[in-house]
Short mmCIF file of C-alpha atoms and ligand atoms in Angstrom, two decimals:
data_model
loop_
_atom_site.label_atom_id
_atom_site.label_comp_id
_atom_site.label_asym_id
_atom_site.label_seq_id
_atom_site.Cartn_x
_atom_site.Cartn_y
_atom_site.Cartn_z
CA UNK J 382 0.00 0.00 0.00
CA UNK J 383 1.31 3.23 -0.68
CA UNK J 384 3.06 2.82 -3.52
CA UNK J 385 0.77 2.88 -6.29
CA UNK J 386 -0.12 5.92 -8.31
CA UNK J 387 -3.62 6.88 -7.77
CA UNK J 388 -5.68 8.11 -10.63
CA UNK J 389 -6.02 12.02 -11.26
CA UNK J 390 -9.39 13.18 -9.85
CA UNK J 391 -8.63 16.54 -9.27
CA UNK J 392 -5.67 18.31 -11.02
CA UNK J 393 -2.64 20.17 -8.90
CA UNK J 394 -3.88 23.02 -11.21
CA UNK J 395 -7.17 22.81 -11.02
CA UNK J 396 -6.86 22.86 -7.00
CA UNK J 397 -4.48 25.92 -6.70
CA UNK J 398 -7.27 27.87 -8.69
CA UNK J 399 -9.71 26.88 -6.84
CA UNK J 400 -8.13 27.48 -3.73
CA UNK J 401 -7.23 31.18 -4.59
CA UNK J 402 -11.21 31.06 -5.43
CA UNK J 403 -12.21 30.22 -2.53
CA UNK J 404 -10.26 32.49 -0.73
CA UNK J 405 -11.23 35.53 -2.59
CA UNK J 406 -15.29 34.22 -1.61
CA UNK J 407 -14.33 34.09 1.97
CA UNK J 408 -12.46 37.08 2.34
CA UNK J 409 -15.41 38.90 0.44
CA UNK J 410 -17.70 37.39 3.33
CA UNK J 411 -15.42 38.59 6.09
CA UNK J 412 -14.87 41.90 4.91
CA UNK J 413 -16.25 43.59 7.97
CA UNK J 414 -14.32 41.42 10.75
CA UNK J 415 -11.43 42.32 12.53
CA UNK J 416 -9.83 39.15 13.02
CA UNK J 417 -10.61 35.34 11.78
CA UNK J 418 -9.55 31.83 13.37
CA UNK J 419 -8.86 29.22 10.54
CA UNK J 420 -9.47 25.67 12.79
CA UNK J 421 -7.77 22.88 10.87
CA UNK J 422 -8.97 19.13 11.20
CA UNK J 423 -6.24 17.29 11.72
CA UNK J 424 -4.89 15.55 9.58
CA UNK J 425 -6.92 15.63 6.57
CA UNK J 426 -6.94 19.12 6.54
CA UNK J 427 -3.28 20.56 6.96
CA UNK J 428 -2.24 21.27 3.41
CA UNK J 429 -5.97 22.80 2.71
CA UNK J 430 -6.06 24.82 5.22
CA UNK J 431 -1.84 25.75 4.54
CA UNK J 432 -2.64 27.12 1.11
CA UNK J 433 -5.67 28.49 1.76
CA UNK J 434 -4.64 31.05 4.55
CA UNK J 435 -2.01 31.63 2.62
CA UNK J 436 -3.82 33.22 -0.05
CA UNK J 437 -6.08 35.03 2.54
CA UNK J 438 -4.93 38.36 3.67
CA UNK J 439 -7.87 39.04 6.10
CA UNK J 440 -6.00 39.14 9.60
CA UNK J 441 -6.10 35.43 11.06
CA UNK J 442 -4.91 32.98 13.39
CA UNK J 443 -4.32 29.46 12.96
CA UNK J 444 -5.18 26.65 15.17
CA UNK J 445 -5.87 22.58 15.27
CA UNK J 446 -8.14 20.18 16.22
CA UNK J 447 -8.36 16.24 15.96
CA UNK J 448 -11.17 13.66 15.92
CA UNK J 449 -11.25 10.14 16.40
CA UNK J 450 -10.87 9.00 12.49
CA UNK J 451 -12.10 6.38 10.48
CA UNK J 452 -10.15 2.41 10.71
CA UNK J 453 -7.73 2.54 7.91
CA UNK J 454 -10.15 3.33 5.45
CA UNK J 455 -13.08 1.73 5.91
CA UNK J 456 -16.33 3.31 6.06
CA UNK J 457 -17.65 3.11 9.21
CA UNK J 458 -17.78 6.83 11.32
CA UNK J 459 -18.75 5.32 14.35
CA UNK J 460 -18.74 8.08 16.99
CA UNK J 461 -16.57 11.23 16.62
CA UNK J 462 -14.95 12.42 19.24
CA UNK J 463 -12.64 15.81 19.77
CA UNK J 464 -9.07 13.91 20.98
CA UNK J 465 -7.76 17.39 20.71
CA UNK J 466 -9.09 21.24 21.38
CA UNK J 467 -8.00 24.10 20.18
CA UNK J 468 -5.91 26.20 22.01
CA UNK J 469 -7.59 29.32 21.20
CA UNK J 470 -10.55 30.28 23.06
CA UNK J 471 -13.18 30.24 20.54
CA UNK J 472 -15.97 32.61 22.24
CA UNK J 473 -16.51 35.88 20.66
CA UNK J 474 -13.98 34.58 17.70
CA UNK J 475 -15.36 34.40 13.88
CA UNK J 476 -14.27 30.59 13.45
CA UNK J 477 -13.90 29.17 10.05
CA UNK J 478 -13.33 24.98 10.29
CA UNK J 479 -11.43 23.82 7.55
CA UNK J 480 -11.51 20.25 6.94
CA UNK J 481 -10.75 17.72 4.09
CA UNK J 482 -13.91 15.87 3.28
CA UNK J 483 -17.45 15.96 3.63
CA UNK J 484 -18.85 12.72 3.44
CA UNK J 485 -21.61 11.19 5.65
CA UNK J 486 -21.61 14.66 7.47
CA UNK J 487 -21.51 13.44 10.86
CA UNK J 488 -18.03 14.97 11.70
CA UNK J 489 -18.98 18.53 10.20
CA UNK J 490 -21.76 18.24 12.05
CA UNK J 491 -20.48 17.59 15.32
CA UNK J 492 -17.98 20.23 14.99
CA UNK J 493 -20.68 22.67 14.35
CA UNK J 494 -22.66 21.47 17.46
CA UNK J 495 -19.57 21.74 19.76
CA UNK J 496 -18.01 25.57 18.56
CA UNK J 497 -21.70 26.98 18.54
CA UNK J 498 -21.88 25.95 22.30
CA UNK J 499 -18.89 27.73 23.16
CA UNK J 500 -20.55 31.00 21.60
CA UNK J 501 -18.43 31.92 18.57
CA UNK J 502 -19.02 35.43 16.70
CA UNK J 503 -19.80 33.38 14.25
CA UNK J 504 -19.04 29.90 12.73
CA UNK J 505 -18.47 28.72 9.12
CA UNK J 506 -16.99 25.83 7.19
CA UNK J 507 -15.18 25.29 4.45
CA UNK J 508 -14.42 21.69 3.23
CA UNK J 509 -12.14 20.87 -0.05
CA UNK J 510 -14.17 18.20 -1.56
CA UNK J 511 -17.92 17.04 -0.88
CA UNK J 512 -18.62 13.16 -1.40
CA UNK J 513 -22.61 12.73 -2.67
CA UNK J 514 -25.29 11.82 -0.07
CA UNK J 515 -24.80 13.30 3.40
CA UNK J 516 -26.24 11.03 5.87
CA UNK J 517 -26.20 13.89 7.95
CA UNK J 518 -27.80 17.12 7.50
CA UNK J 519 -24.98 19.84 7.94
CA UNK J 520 -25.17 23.18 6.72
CA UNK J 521 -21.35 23.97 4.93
CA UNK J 522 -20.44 27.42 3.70
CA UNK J 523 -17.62 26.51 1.20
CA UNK J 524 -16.71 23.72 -0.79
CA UNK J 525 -13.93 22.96 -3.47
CA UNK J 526 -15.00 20.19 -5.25
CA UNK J 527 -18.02 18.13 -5.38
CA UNK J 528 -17.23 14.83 -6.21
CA UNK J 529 -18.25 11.11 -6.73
CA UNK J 530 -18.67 8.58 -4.05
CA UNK J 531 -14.88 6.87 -4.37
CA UNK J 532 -12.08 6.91 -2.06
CA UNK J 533 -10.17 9.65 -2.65
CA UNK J 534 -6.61 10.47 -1.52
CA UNK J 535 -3.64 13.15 -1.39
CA UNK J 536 -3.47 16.77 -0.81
CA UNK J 537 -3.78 15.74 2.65
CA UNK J 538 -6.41 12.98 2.36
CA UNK J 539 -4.96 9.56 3.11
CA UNK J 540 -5.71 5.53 2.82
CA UNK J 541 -4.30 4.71 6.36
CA UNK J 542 -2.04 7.57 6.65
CA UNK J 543 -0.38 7.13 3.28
CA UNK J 544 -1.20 9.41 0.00
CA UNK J 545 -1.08 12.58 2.12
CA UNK J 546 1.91 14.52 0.52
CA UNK J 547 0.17 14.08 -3.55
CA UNK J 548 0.22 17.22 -4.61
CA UNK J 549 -3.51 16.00 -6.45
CA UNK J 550 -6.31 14.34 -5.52
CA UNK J 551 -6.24 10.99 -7.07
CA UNK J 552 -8.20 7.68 -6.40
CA UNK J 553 -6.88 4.55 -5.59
CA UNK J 554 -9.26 1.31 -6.79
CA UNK J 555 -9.98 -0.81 -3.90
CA UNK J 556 -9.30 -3.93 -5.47
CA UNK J 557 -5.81 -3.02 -6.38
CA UNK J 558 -3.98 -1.83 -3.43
CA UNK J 559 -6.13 -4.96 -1.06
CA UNK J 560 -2.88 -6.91 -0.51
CA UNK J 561 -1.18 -3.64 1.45
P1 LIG N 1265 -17.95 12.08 7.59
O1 LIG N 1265 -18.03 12.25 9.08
O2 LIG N 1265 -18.55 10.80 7.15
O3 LIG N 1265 -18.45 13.26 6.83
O4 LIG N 1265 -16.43 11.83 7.27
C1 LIG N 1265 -15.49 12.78 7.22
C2 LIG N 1265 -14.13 12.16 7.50
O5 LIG N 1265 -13.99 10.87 6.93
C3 LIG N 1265 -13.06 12.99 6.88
O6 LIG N 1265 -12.56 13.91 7.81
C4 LIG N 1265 -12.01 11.97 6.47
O7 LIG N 1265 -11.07 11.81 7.48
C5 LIG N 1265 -12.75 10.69 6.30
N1 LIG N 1265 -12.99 10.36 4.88
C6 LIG N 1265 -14.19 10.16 4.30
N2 LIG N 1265 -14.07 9.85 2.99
C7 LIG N 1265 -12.75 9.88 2.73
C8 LIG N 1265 -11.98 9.65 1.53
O8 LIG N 1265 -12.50 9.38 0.42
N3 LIG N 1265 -10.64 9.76 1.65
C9 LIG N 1265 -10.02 10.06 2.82
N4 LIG N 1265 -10.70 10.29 3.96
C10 LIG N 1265 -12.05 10.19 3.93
MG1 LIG N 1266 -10.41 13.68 8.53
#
């Protein structure tokens, strides 16, 4: 596992555009606020959320959390749990969760439950790709890519922690990489 080349879903290209896209939406939508905290999901989310506050210029702070993830790959959610805050107080803050993948929409969705309770400013999300049919209804502010209901990998997103460092998102067929 690990070392096959995963097919090209998503272009390098096509995700740097999108990514300065997305930031020119969001700083558009924060145009009025002082300050904005960018909360990466680890570790999905760390070279999404990299590039994108990069192209932001809308003053902001960084920060990380991490959730119990799915078993190498497999697609059971069972419950999500936070295994690590933030460090940032998030009350009074205009939060912006950045994670990788939207999928059955239970994580977004219990990230949203848990920052609203601590009384945020306000409290968006932005997610890189969107898989088809949200088990889970969960409101999410921006998205990269839609895209089909496959496994996907890189530019962060892994198949039991490998595939992270692709510079594209790419999908790896099930059948092939079975033997690890
Ligand atoms: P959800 O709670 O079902 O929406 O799942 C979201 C989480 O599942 C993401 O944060 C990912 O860690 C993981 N995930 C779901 N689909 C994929 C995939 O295709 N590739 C990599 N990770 C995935
Ligand atoms: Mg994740």
């Amino acid at each position: 596992m690990g070392n096959l080349q995963p097919r090209v879903l998503v272009s390098e290209e096509d995700i740097k555009k999108r990514v300065v896209e997305l930031a020119a939406i969001i700083e558009r939508d924060y145009a009025g606020a002082d300050e904005i905290l960018l909360l990466g999901v680890l570790r999905g989310a760390f070279i999404f959320l990299a590039d994108l506050a990069r192209e932001l210029t809308v003053p902001r702070r960084i920060d990380f959390i991490a959730l119990s993830s799915y078993e190498n790959g497999s697609n059971f959610a069972g419950g999500v749990r936070l295994i690590m805050d933030s460090r940032i107080n998030v009350t009074g803050k205009h939060v912006l969760i950045v994670e990788d993948i939207l999928d059955s929409g239970r994580t977004l969705s219990y990230l949203l439950e848990t920052f609203e309770a601590r009384h945020p400013a306000s409290l968006r999300s932005c997610v890189l790709v969107r898989k088809p049919g949200q088990q889970v209804e969960v409101d999410v502010d921006y998205i990269g890519f839609d895209i089909p209901d496959e496994w996907v990998v890189g530019y962060g997103l892994d198949y039991g922690d490998h595939y992270r460092a692709l510079a594209y998102i790419g999908v790896i067929e099930p059948d092939v990489e079975a033997d690890d």
